[in-house]
Short mmCIF file of C-alpha atoms in Angstrom, two decimals:
data_model
loop_
_atom_site.label_atom_id
_atom_site.label_comp_id
_atom_site.label_asym_id
_atom_site.label_seq_id
_atom_site.Cartn_x
_atom_site.Cartn_y
_atom_site.Cartn_z
CA MET A 1 -12.62 -16.99 -9.51
CA GLN A 2 -13.95 -19.81 -11.61
CA THR A 3 -12.53 -21.83 -14.83
CA SER A 4 -13.91 -20.39 -17.95
CA LEU A 5 -15.36 -22.66 -20.47
CA PHE A 6 -14.59 -19.63 -23.13
CA PRO A 7 -11.43 -18.10 -21.60
CA ASN A 8 -10.95 -15.95 -24.91
CA GLU A 9 -14.32 -14.20 -23.98
CA LYS A 10 -12.74 -11.69 -21.77
CA GLY A 11 -10.48 -10.58 -24.34
CA ASP A 12 -6.56 -10.14 -24.57
CA PHE A 13 -4.92 -8.60 -21.69
CA ASP A 14 -4.65 -4.97 -21.85
CA ALA A 15 -1.66 -3.59 -20.14
CA GLY A 16 -2.93 0.32 -20.60
CA HIS A 17 -6.13 -0.43 -19.12
CA PHE A 18 -4.53 -2.18 -16.17
CA ARG A 19 -2.11 0.86 -15.88
CA ALA A 20 -4.81 3.25 -15.80
CA GLN A 21 -6.54 1.26 -12.92
CA LEU A 22 -3.25 1.72 -10.88
CA THR A 23 -3.14 5.39 -11.75
CA LYS A 24 -6.91 5.87 -10.73
CA TYR A 25 -6.23 4.16 -7.44
CA PRO A 26 -2.67 5.02 -6.11
CA GLN A 27 -3.71 3.68 -2.65
CA PHE A 28 -3.80 0.25 -3.93
CA GLU A 29 0.03 0.06 -4.12
CA MET A 30 0.08 1.44 -0.62
CA TRP A 31 -2.25 -1.15 0.44
CA LEU A 32 -0.28 -4.07 -1.10
CA LYS A 33 2.69 -2.62 0.69
CA LEU A 34 1.05 -2.26 4.35
CA GLY A 35 -0.18 -5.74 4.23
CA PHE A 36 3.21 -7.21 3.42
CA VAL A 37 5.08 -5.14 6.09
CA ARG A 38 2.50 -6.12 8.80
CA ALA A 39 2.49 -9.82 7.64
CA TYR A 40 6.16 -9.83 7.88
CA THR A 41 6.18 -8.16 11.24
CA HIS A 42 3.86 -10.93 12.57
CA LEU A 43 5.83 -13.49 11.21
CA ASN A 44 9.01 -11.98 12.89
CA GLN A 45 7.25 -12.11 16.08
CA ILE A 46 7.04 -15.65 16.29
CA GLU A 47 9.89 -17.09 18.47
CA CYS A 48 9.76 -20.50 17.24
CA ALA A 49 12.23 -21.79 14.41
CA MET A 50 10.57 -22.52 11.23
CA SER A 51 11.88 -24.12 7.82
CA LYS A 52 11.83 -21.87 4.90
CA ARG A 53 8.86 -23.92 3.36
CA LEU A 54 6.69 -23.37 6.60
CA ARG A 55 7.56 -19.63 6.57
CA SER A 56 6.65 -19.12 3.06
CA THR A 57 3.17 -20.99 3.61
CA ASN A 58 2.56 -18.76 6.69
CA LEU A 59 3.60 -15.62 4.87
CA HIS A 60 0.72 -16.25 2.42
CA GLU A 61 -1.79 -16.70 5.27
CA PHE A 62 -0.61 -13.67 7.23
CA ALA A 63 -0.36 -11.68 4.20
CA PHE A 64 -3.86 -12.32 3.13
CA ASN A 65 -5.05 -11.62 6.63
CA GLU A 66 -3.59 -8.49 6.84
CA LEU A 67 -4.46 -7.37 3.44
CA ARG A 68 -8.06 -8.02 4.56
CA ASP A 69 -7.80 -6.22 7.81
CA CYS A 70 -6.08 -3.05 6.78
CA LEU A 71 -8.72 -2.52 3.83
CA SER A 72 -10.48 -0.36 6.52
CA SER A 73 -7.44 1.95 6.42
CA PHE A 74 -8.39 2.84 2.77
CA PRO A 75 -12.07 3.98 2.72
CA THR A 76 -12.00 4.55 -1.02
CA LEU A 77 -10.58 1.23 -1.70
CA GLU A 78 -12.34 -0.94 0.49
CA PRO A 79 -15.73 -1.15 -1.50
CA LEU A 80 -13.72 -2.13 -4.72
CA ILE A 81 -11.76 -5.22 -3.35
CA GLU A 82 -12.99 -8.62 -2.06
CA VAL A 83 -10.36 -10.80 -0.19
CA VAL A 84 -11.40 -14.46 -0.73
CA GLN A 85 -9.66 -17.01 1.46
CA SER A 86 -10.35 -20.79 1.67
CA LYS A 87 -11.20 -21.55 4.96
CA ALA A 88 -10.68 -25.52 4.39
CA GLY A 89 -7.36 -24.72 2.67
CA ASN A 90 -8.03 -26.65 -0.30
CA GLN A 91 -8.99 -23.62 -2.89
CA LYS A 92 -6.84 -20.80 -3.92
CA ASN A 93 -6.71 -17.54 -1.98
CA PHE A 94 -6.95 -14.54 -3.98
CA PHE A 95 -8.60 -10.86 -3.90
CA SER A 96 -10.41 -9.23 -6.78
CA PHE A 97 -9.96 -5.45 -7.92
CA GLY A 98 -10.94 -3.73 -11.12
CA ASN A 99 -12.37 -6.99 -12.98
CA TYR A 100 -9.03 -8.65 -12.26
CA PHE A 101 -8.08 -11.35 -9.92
CA PHE A 102 -4.65 -11.49 -7.88
CA ILE A 103 -2.76 -14.33 -6.38
CA LEU A 104 0.43 -14.02 -4.05
CA LYS A 105 3.41 -15.73 -5.66
CA LYS A 106 7.05 -15.86 -4.07
CA GLU A 107 9.37 -14.76 -6.96
CA ASP A 108 11.63 -17.68 -8.46
CA VAL A 109 9.54 -20.56 -6.89
CA ASN A 110 7.39 -22.76 -9.07
CA SER A 111 3.83 -23.57 -8.62
CA ASN A 112 2.70 -27.29 -7.59
CA ASP A 113 1.60 -28.81 -11.07
CA THR A 114 -1.69 -28.90 -10.23
CA GLN A 115 -4.86 -28.39 -12.43
CA ILE A 116 -5.97 -25.06 -11.23
CA ASN A 117 -2.31 -23.62 -11.22
CA HIS A 118 -2.21 -24.65 -14.92
CA LYS A 119 -5.36 -22.90 -15.63
CA ILE A 120 -4.26 -19.68 -13.84
CA GLN A 121 -0.94 -19.84 -15.50
CA TYR A 122 -2.53 -20.24 -19.12
CA GLN A 123 -5.24 -17.67 -18.29
CA GLU A 124 -8.26 -19.78 -18.43
CA MET A 125 -10.10 -18.38 -15.72
CA ASN A 126 -13.10 -16.22 -15.98
CA ALA A 127 -11.15 -13.04 -15.44
CA HIS A 128 -7.41 -11.92 -15.92
CA VAL A 129 -5.18 -13.16 -13.11
CA ILE A 130 -2.32 -11.09 -11.87
CA SER A 131 0.50 -12.41 -9.62
CA VAL A 132 1.59 -10.29 -6.69
CA GLU A 133 5.31 -11.30 -6.83
CA TYR A 134 7.53 -10.68 -3.91
CA THR A 135 11.14 -11.49 -3.20
CA VAL A 136 12.45 -11.87 0.45
CA SER A 137 15.82 -11.15 1.99
CA PRO A 138 18.15 -14.36 2.17
CA MET A 139 17.21 -14.57 5.91
CA GLN A 140 13.43 -14.03 4.88
CA ASP A 141 12.73 -11.43 7.53
CA SER A 142 11.96 -8.64 5.01
CA ILE A 143 10.77 -7.84 1.92
CA ILE A 144 12.93 -6.55 -0.77
CA SER A 145 11.04 -6.32 -3.95
CA LEU A 146 7.21 -6.23 -5.09
CA CYS A 147 5.55 -6.53 -8.20
CA LEU A 148 2.61 -7.18 -10.46
CA THR A 149 3.11 -9.72 -13.07
CA TYR A 150 0.81 -10.99 -15.93
CA TYR A 151 1.89 -14.53 -17.12
CA MET A 152 0.79 -16.31 -20.20
CA GLY A 153 2.12 -19.91 -19.87
CA ASN A 154 5.77 -20.02 -18.71
CA ARG A 155 6.37 -16.33 -20.18
CA SER A 156 5.83 -13.03 -18.20
CA ILE A 157 4.20 -10.35 -20.82
CA PHE A 158 3.76 -7.70 -18.31
CA THR A 159 5.59 -6.58 -15.11
CA TYR A 160 4.60 -3.63 -12.89
CA ASN A 161 7.08 -2.90 -10.34
CA ILE A 162 5.73 -1.31 -6.90
CA PRO A 163 8.73 0.76 -5.81
CA LEU A 164 9.88 0.26 -2.25
CA SER A 165 12.25 3.23 -1.29
CA SER A 166 14.16 0.75 0.87
CA VAL A 167 14.20 -2.71 2.21
CA CYS A 168 10.86 -3.01 4.33
CA ASP A 169 12.54 -4.13 7.49
CA THR A 170 9.75 -5.08 9.63
CA SER A 171 11.90 -5.78 12.88
CA THR A 172 11.35 -1.84 13.34
CA GLU A 173 8.06 -0.38 14.25
CA THR A 174 8.17 1.98 11.40
CA SER A 175 9.13 1.63 7.81
CA GLU A 176 9.96 5.35 7.17
CA ILE A 177 13.33 6.50 6.02
CA ALA A 178 15.10 9.17 8.15
CA ASP A 179 17.22 11.56 6.10
CA VAL A 180 20.55 11.91 7.33
CA VAL A 181 22.13 15.56 7.43
CA PRO A 182 25.64 15.92 8.15
CA ILE A 183 26.60 18.32 10.88
CA LYS A 184 29.63 20.42 10.10
CA PRO A 185 32.13 21.16 12.90
CA ARG A 186 32.23 24.42 14.45
CA LEU A 187 35.51 26.13 15.48
CA SER A 188 35.64 28.64 17.95
CA GLN A 189 37.64 31.63 17.56
CA LYS A 190 39.90 30.69 20.31
CA ALA A 191 40.85 27.72 18.56
CA LEU A 192 41.98 29.71 15.48
CA GLY A 193 44.68 31.72 17.40
CA LYS A 194 45.73 35.27 16.82
CA ASN A 195 47.63 34.57 13.53
CA ALA A 196 44.77 32.78 11.90
CA VAL A 197 43.78 34.01 8.42
CA GLY A 198 40.30 33.93 7.47
#
């Protein structure tokens, strides 16, 4: 991900083309969900108390590690995605897929006013940058929403919600939802008595 001298050369963002990529590779959404669920699992396993800011920073690191590691679970997707992490911590972590760059962003949190964040926000990079926006529960122990958002300046011009069937509570080992089937009471003939009708 580099600053482009001629950012308009990449053309306008085409929401239809981007949606087509997501439709062609539905496992992309599953990969994102799996990465975040695993990241929250590891974060919640840490026994020490953390400030919200430290949890947020660690979540980004854990999420990128998990996204990188769980790519092997998606063999058709793995060759198409590159996860790029800054070992020194002074560059932007991102991953690329389908000629787009993706960065993680916690919803309703403003980015630091740095030159690189300004260039990302105003799409001055050599490819379109999509934010993977997530919302966490008030206790910060589960993810409650996940979406892909394209920003131009301070304005969101495209949002794609990744449906979560329920809150992905990572305090349990599985995120599957069990269907609850009500059990109807069974009355024995003895309970009805001799004069019962029906």
